[in-house]
Coordinates of C-alpha atoms in Angstrom, one line a residue:
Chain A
X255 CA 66.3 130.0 124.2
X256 CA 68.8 127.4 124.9
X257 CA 70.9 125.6 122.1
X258 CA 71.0 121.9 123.0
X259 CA 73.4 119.9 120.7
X260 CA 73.2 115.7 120.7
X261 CA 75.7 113.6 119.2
X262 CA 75.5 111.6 117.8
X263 CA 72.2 112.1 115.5
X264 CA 71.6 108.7 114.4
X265 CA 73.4 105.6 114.8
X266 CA 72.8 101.8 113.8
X267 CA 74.8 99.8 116.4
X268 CA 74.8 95.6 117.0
X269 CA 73.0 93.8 120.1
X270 CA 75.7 93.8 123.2
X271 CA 77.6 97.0 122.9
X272 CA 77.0 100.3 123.8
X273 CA 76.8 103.9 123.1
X274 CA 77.8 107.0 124.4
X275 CA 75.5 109.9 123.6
X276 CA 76.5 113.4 124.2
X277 CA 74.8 116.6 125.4
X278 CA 76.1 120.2 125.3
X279 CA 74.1 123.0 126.1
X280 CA 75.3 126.6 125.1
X281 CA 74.4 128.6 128.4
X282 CA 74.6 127.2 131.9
X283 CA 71.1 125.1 133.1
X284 CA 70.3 124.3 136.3
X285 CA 69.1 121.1 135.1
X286 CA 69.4 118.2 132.4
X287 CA 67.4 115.2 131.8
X288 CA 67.3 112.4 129.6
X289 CA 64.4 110.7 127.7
X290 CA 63.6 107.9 125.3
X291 CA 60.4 107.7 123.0
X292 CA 60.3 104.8 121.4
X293 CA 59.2 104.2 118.2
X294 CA 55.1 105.9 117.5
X295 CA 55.7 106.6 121.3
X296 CA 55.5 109.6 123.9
X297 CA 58.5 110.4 125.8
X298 CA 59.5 108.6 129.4
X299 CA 61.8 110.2 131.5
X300 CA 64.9 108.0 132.4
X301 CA 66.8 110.7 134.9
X302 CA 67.9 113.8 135.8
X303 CA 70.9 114.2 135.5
X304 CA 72.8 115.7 138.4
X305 CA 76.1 117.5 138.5
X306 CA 78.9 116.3 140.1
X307 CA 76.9 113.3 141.8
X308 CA 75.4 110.0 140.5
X309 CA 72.0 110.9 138.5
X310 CA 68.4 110.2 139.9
X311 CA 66.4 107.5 137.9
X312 CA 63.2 106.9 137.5
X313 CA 61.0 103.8 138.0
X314 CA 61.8 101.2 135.4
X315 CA 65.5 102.6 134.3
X316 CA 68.4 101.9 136.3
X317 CA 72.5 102.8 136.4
X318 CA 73.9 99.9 135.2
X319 CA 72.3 99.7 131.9
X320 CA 72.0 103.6 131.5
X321 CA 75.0 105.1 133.0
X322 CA 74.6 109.1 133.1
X323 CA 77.3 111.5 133.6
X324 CA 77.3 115.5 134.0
X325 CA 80.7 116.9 135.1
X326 CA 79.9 120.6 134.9
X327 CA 76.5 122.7 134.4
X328 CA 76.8 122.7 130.2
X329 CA 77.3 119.1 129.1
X330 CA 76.1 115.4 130.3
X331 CA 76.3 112.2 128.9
X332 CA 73.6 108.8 128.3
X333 CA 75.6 105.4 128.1
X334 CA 73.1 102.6 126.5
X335 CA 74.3 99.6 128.0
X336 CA 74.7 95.8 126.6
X337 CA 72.2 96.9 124.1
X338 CA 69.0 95.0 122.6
X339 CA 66.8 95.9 119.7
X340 CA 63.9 96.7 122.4
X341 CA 66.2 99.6 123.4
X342 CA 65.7 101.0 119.5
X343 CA 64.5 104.2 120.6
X344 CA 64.8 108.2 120.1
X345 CA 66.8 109.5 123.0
X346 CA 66.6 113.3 123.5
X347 CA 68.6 115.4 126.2
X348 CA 66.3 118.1 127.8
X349 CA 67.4 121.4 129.8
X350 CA 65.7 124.0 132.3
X351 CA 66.5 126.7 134.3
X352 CA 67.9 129.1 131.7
X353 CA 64.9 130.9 131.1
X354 CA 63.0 129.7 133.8
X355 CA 60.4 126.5 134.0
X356 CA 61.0 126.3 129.9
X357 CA 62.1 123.1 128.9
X358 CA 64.4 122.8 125.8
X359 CA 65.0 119.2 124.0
X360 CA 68.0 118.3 121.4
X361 CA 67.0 117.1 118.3
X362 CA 67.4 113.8 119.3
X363 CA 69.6 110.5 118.9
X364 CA 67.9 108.3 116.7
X365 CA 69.3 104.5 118.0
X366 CA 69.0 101.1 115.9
X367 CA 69.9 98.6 117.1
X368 CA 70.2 95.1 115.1
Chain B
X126 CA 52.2 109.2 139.0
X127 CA 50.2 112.2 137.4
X128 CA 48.1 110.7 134.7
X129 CA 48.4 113.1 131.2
X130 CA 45.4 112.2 129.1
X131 CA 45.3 113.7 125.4
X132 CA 42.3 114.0 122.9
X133 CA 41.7 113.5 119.8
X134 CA 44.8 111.1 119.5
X135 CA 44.8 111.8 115.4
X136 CA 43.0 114.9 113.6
X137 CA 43.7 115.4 109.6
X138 CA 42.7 118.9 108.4
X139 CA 41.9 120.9 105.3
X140 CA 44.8 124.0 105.3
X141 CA 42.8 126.5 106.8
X142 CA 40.9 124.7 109.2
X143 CA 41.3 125.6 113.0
X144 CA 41.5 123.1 115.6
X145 CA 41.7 122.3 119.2
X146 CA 43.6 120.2 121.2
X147 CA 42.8 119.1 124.4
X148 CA 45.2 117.9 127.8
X149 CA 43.7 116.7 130.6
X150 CA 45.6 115.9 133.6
X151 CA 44.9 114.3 137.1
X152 CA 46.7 116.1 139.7
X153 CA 47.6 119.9 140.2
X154 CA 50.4 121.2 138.9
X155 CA 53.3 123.5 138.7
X156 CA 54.4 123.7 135.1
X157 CA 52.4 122.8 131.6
X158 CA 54.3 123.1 128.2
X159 CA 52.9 122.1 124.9
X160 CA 55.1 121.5 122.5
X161 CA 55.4 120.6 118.6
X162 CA 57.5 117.8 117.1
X163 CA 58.1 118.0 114.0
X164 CA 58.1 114.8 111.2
X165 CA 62.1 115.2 111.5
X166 CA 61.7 114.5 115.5
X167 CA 62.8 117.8 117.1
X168 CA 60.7 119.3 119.8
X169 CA 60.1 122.9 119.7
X170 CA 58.5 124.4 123.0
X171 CA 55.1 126.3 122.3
X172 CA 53.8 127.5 125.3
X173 CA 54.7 127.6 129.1
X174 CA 51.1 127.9 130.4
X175 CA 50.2 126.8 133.8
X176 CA 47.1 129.0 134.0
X177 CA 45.7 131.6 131.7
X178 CA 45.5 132.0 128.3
X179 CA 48.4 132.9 126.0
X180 CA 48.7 133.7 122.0
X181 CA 51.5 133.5 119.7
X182 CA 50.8 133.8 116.4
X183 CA 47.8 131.6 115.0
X184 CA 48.5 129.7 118.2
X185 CA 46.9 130.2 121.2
X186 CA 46.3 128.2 124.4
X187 CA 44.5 128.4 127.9
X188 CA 45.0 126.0 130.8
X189 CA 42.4 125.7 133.4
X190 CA 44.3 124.3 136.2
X191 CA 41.6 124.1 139.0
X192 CA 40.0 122.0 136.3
X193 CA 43.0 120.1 135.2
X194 CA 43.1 120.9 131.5
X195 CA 44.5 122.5 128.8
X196 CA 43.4 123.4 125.1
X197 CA 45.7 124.3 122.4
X198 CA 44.0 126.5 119.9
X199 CA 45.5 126.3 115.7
X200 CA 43.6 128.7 113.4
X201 CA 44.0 129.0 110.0
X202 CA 46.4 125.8 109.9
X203 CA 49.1 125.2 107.4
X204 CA 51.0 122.5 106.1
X205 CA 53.7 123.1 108.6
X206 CA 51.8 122.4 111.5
X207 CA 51.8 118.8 110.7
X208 CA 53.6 116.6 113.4
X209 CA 52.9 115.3 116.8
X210 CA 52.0 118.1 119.5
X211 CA 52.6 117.0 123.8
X212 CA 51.0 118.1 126.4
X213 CA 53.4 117.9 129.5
X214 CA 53.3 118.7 133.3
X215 CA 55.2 118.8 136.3
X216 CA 53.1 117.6 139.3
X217 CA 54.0 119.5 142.6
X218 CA 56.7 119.2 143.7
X219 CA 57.9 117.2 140.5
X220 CA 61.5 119.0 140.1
X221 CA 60.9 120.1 136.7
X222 CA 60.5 116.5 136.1
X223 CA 57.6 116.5 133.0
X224 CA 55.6 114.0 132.4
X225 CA 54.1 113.6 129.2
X226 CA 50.9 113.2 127.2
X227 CA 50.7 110.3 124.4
X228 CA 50.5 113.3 121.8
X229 CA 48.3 114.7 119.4
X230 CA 48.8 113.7 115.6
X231 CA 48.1 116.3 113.4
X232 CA 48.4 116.4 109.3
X233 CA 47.2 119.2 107.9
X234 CA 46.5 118.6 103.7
X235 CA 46.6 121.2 101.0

């Protein structure tokens, strides 16, 4: 199975800035995504992200507050913009295409913010 | 988009019990995973099961898909298999895009 590592694990941060959180998968994946669950929540997708090109979002999440990178096939990157405490959340890196349709998740950045 | 319904929403059991959980989804589909979250958050992948039936362990689980559901089967549970378990899908053509179920809670008590 893939390996997906998130940093950071945790992080308390104060309303109007933002945070970098990064994803690094140990074998190549043909595909990354990012999700938040928020708190007692399920998980929403907020894009794929897409190597080399600007990711795809999905309806209700858009660039400019949740700027995604992924230079090459092992490691991307979720910016939370201009943050608020509504975007306290768990935000977990997903990859496929290593083993197939199998989905793999980081353990997750747990985000407060105050 | 694909609606992913999930049933019972909470379930506390006796170690030892067995359960099942149930998925139901609205659409056909290429791709179903359950998976387990445990209380520390991480998501560990169960099954891949868009049709048949599959075991590992003391779990099991069959998808139906030209019924739209799924059931994931726990026998003789244990205190570990306390958390939160998703049902998730990738309609056609979804681009290994899932979409998820709101979970099943599950506390198992010695």
């Amino acid at each position: 199975s893939a390996v997906i590592s998130q940093k950071p694990s945790r992080d308390i941060c104060q309303r109007g800035t933002s945070l970098t959180i990064q994803c690094q998968v140990d074998s190549q994946v043909t595909m990354m995504f990012w999700y938040r669950q928020q708190p007692g929540q399920s998980l929403t997708l907020i894009a794929t992200a897409n190597q080399g090109s600007e990711a795809t979002y999905e309806s209700g999440f858009v660039i400019d507050k949740f700027p995604i990178s992924r230079p090459n096939l092992t490691f991307s990157t979720l910016t939370v913009s201009n943050m608020s405490p509504e975007d306290s959340s768990i935000y977990l890196c997903s990859a496929t295409g290593g083993q197939g349709p199998l989905a793999f998740f980081g353990q997750g950045t747990r985000l407060t913010v105050v | 988009g694909i609606q992913v319904e999930q049933s019972p929403p909470d379930l506390i059991l006796q170690e030892g019990a067995n359960s099942t959980l149930r998925c139901n989804f609205s659409d056909s589909v290429n791709n179903l995973q359950w998976f387990h979250q445990n209380p520390w958050g991480q998501l560990i992948n169960l099954f891949y099961i868009p049709s048949g039936t599959k075991q590992n362990g003391r779990l099991s689980a069959t998808t139906v898909a030209t019924e739209r559901y799924s059931l994931l089967y726990i026998s003789s549970s244990q205190t570990t298999d306390s958390g939160v378990y998703f049902c998730a899908v990738e309609p056609m053509g979804g681009n290994n895009r899932l979409a998820f179920g709101k979970g099943n809670q599950v506390v198992v008590i010695p």
